[in-house]
Amino acid sequence: MRWVWIRHGETDSNREHRYLGHSDVPLNIDGKRQASELAERLSRQIERPDALYASDLLRCMETAQPLADVWDVPIISVPALRELSFGDWELLTYDELMQADCERATRWYDDPFHCCPPNGESLQALGHRVDGWLCKLMDRQQREPNETTVLVAHGGVIRWFQAAWLAKDPRQYWQVDGLKHGEALFAEWDGQRWHRQRLGS
């Protein structure tokens, strides 16, 4: 069983270091270039996958489209793969957030697993959402152990997989080496545990 995780290409909000979350924004010019270059590279490294999943947010769907084109596979949109919701803090920069809601933001930074932005999610909630969907995917694929699946998602979702599934310690969420925009991570299940391999930058 092989999963290829891809972080979506860059958006203007990413470049401005804004908390993007569930806000639905398109890729910028560099993000579209990243998606196109990634599709060309992966088409040489990976045979046609058995499935291509993507977060239903536009930046992931736009990143997935060149992959769907080169492999001739449909994109299956998955709301469960959305980024952590920052609620009322979405589209703020760090400085704007600290000016607007310093006390609550400080509590969240100190304990993001249990504290959450107003009307947003904690890391624990993100993990529950992502784990629930991934466990169902893994259960289905146990019957087809040679399947290759591509998942286009967000930095926070992929960090969760790296910490909770690869390192088996969700508390390593901020310690793992997260993916850059338009970067891929290969993970393989050997029947007992997941192993990882970076596939270019």
Short mmCIF file of C-alpha atoms in Angstrom, two decimals:
data_model
loop_
_atom_site.label_atom_id
_atom_site.label_comp_id
_atom_site.label_asym_id
_atom_site.label_seq_id
_atom_site.Cartn_x
_atom_site.Cartn_y
_atom_site.Cartn_z
CA MET A 1 0.00 0.00 0.00
CA ARG A 2 1.48 3.31 -1.10
CA TRP A 3 0.28 6.83 -0.37
CA VAL A 4 1.75 9.86 -2.08
CA TRP A 5 1.00 13.04 -0.14
CA ILE A 6 1.19 16.37 -1.97
CA ARG A 7 0.98 19.81 -0.44
CA HIS A 8 -0.93 22.25 -2.62
CA GLY A 9 0.86 25.00 -4.52
CA GLU A 10 1.33 28.51 -3.21
CA THR A 11 -1.44 31.10 -2.90
CA ASP A 12 -1.12 34.84 -2.37
CA SER A 13 -2.35 34.34 1.20
CA ASN A 14 0.43 31.80 1.82
CA ARG A 15 2.98 34.27 0.51
CA GLU A 16 1.61 36.89 2.90
CA HIS A 17 1.82 34.38 5.80
CA ARG A 18 -1.91 34.47 6.52
CA TYR A 19 -3.87 31.82 8.44
CA LEU A 20 -5.73 30.37 5.48
CA GLY A 21 -7.63 27.42 6.95
CA HIS A 22 -10.96 26.77 5.23
CA SER A 23 -10.85 30.03 3.25
CA ASP A 24 -11.20 29.08 -0.41
CA VAL A 25 -8.59 30.90 -2.49
CA PRO A 26 -6.92 29.96 -5.79
CA LEU A 27 -3.29 29.25 -6.52
CA ASN A 28 -1.14 32.19 -7.55
CA ILE A 29 1.13 32.13 -10.59
CA ASP A 30 3.93 30.41 -8.69
CA GLY A 31 1.48 27.89 -7.25
CA LYS A 32 0.24 26.96 -10.71
CA ARG A 33 3.83 26.55 -11.88
CA GLN A 34 4.58 24.34 -8.86
CA ALA A 35 1.56 22.16 -9.64
CA SER A 36 2.53 21.80 -13.30
CA GLU A 37 6.17 20.98 -12.54
CA LEU A 38 5.16 18.49 -9.85
CA ALA A 39 2.81 16.69 -12.23
CA GLU A 40 5.54 16.41 -14.84
CA ARG A 41 8.02 15.08 -12.29
CA LEU A 42 5.68 12.59 -10.63
CA SER A 43 4.47 11.26 -13.98
CA ARG A 44 8.03 10.02 -14.50
CA GLN A 45 8.41 8.63 -10.97
CA ILE A 46 5.05 6.97 -10.40
CA GLU A 47 2.88 4.84 -12.65
CA ARG A 48 -0.79 5.72 -12.98
CA PRO A 49 -2.21 5.66 -9.42
CA ASP A 50 -5.30 3.73 -8.45
CA ALA A 51 -6.94 6.83 -6.97
CA LEU A 52 -6.39 10.59 -6.74
CA TYR A 53 -7.96 12.31 -3.73
CA ALA A 54 -7.86 16.02 -2.95
CA SER A 55 -9.22 18.38 -0.35
CA ASP A 56 -12.29 20.03 -1.82
CA LEU A 57 -10.77 23.51 -1.38
CA LEU A 58 -9.81 25.24 -4.62
CA ARG A 59 -6.06 25.41 -4.00
CA CYS A 60 -5.90 21.62 -3.70
CA MET A 61 -8.23 20.94 -6.60
CA GLU A 62 -6.13 23.23 -8.81
CA THR A 63 -2.97 21.44 -7.70
CA ALA A 64 -4.55 18.06 -8.41
CA GLN A 65 -5.78 18.95 -11.92
CA PRO A 66 -2.41 18.66 -13.74
CA LEU A 67 -1.92 15.29 -12.03
CA ALA A 68 -5.34 14.14 -13.17
CA ASP A 69 -4.48 15.24 -16.70
CA VAL A 70 -1.12 13.46 -16.97
CA TRP A 71 -2.39 10.24 -15.38
CA ASP A 72 -5.91 10.36 -16.86
CA VAL A 73 -7.56 9.72 -13.49
CA PRO A 74 -10.53 11.53 -11.91
CA ILE A 75 -10.12 13.75 -8.86
CA ILE A 76 -12.16 12.62 -5.87
CA SER A 77 -12.80 15.61 -3.59
CA VAL A 78 -12.63 14.94 0.15
CA PRO A 79 -13.79 17.60 2.66
CA ALA A 80 -12.13 15.60 5.47
CA LEU A 81 -8.74 16.56 4.00
CA ARG A 82 -9.31 20.28 4.55
CA GLU A 83 -6.79 22.36 6.47
CA LEU A 84 -7.26 23.14 10.16
CA SER A 85 -10.05 25.69 10.51
CA PHE A 86 -8.83 28.95 12.01
CA GLY A 87 -12.40 30.18 12.46
CA ASP A 88 -12.60 33.91 13.17
CA TRP A 89 -8.83 34.23 12.67
CA GLU A 90 -8.81 33.18 9.04
CA LEU A 91 -6.88 35.40 6.62
CA LEU A 92 -5.15 37.27 9.46
CA THR A 93 -1.38 37.50 9.70
CA TYR A 94 0.37 36.69 12.98
CA ASP A 95 0.80 40.39 13.78
CA GLU A 96 -2.85 41.13 12.98
CA LEU A 97 -3.95 38.21 15.16
CA MET A 98 -1.86 39.30 18.13
CA GLN A 99 -3.30 42.80 17.87
CA ALA A 100 -6.88 41.56 17.55
CA ASP A 101 -6.98 38.64 20.03
CA CYS A 102 -3.65 38.39 21.84
CA GLU A 103 -4.81 36.57 24.98
CA ARG A 104 -6.72 33.82 23.20
CA ALA A 105 -4.05 33.47 20.53
CA THR A 106 -1.38 33.02 23.20
CA ARG A 107 -3.42 30.26 24.87
CA TRP A 108 -3.83 28.56 21.50
CA TYR A 109 -0.13 28.73 20.73
CA ASP A 110 0.64 27.26 24.16
CA ASP A 111 -1.80 24.35 23.76
CA PRO A 112 -3.09 23.94 20.19
CA PHE A 113 -4.23 20.38 20.90
CA HIS A 114 -6.97 21.49 23.27
CA CYS A 115 -7.44 25.22 22.61
CA CYS A 116 -8.90 26.40 19.35
CA PRO A 117 -9.56 29.65 17.52
CA PRO A 118 -13.08 31.02 18.05
CA ASN A 119 -15.35 29.04 15.71
CA GLY A 120 -12.30 27.03 14.59
CA GLU A 121 -10.63 23.70 15.34
CA SER A 122 -8.03 22.41 17.77
CA LEU A 123 -5.30 20.10 16.53
CA GLN A 124 -7.11 17.30 18.35
CA ALA A 125 -10.22 18.01 16.28
CA LEU A 126 -8.17 18.10 13.09
CA GLY A 127 -6.63 14.76 13.98
CA HIS A 128 -10.00 13.19 14.72
CA ARG A 129 -11.34 14.33 11.34
CA VAL A 130 -8.30 13.24 9.34
CA ASP A 131 -7.76 9.95 11.19
CA GLY A 132 -11.37 8.95 10.72
CA TRP A 133 -11.17 9.27 6.96
CA LEU A 134 -7.68 7.76 6.63
CA CYS A 135 -8.64 4.72 8.71
CA LYS A 136 -11.57 4.05 6.38
CA LEU A 137 -9.28 4.43 3.36
CA MET A 138 -6.73 2.08 4.86
CA ASP A 139 -9.37 -0.51 5.73
CA ARG A 140 -10.56 -0.55 2.11
CA GLN A 141 -7.03 -0.81 0.76
CA GLN A 142 -6.02 -3.69 3.01
CA ARG A 143 -7.82 -5.85 0.45
CA GLU A 144 -5.69 -4.34 -2.35
CA PRO A 145 -2.23 -4.07 -0.76
CA ASN A 146 -0.47 -3.04 -3.97
CA GLU A 147 -2.58 0.05 -4.60
CA THR A 148 -1.01 3.48 -5.00
CA THR A 149 -3.06 6.44 -3.81
CA VAL A 150 -2.28 10.14 -4.30
CA LEU A 151 -3.61 12.62 -1.74
CA VAL A 152 -3.45 16.38 -2.36
CA ALA A 153 -3.90 18.21 0.91
CA HIS A 154 -2.69 21.01 3.17
CA GLY A 155 0.37 21.56 5.31
CA GLY A 156 -1.47 20.93 8.58
CA VAL A 157 -3.11 17.71 7.39
CA ILE A 158 0.18 16.32 6.08
CA ARG A 159 1.97 17.32 9.30
CA TRP A 160 -0.65 15.37 11.21
CA PHE A 161 0.00 12.28 9.10
CA GLN A 162 3.75 12.66 9.57
CA ALA A 163 3.46 13.01 13.35
CA ALA A 164 0.58 10.67 14.20
CA TRP A 165 1.05 7.98 11.55
CA LEU A 166 4.74 8.01 10.65
CA ALA A 167 6.29 9.09 13.96
CA LYS A 168 3.36 7.64 15.96
CA ASP A 169 3.42 10.69 18.23
CA PRO A 170 0.96 13.52 17.50
CA ARG A 171 2.93 15.75 19.88
CA GLN A 172 5.67 15.87 17.25
CA TYR A 173 3.33 17.91 15.04
CA TRP A 174 5.59 20.97 15.13
CA GLN A 175 8.84 18.96 15.14
CA VAL A 176 8.35 17.04 11.90
CA ASP A 177 9.88 18.36 8.69
CA GLY A 178 6.80 19.71 6.94
CA LEU A 179 6.39 19.85 3.17
CA LYS A 180 6.89 22.97 1.11
CA HIS A 181 4.23 24.07 -1.37
CA GLY A 182 4.17 21.75 -4.37
CA GLU A 183 6.26 19.11 -2.63
CA ALA A 184 5.48 15.39 -2.35
CA LEU A 185 6.01 12.75 0.32
CA PHE A 186 5.91 9.03 -0.41
CA ALA A 187 4.68 6.69 2.34
CA GLU A 188 4.59 2.90 2.12
CA TRP A 189 2.85 0.40 4.41
CA ASP A 190 4.82 -2.81 4.97
CA GLY A 191 2.03 -4.60 6.80
CA GLN A 192 3.09 -3.34 10.22
CA ARG A 193 4.13 0.29 9.93
CA TRP A 194 4.48 3.23 7.56
CA HIS A 195 7.82 4.28 6.05
CA ARG A 196 8.51 7.60 4.36
CA GLN A 197 10.55 8.92 1.45
CA ARG A 198 10.72 12.47 0.11
CA LEU A 199 10.08 12.74 -3.64
CA GLY A 200 11.75 15.95 -4.71
CA SER A 201 11.16 19.59 -3.86
#
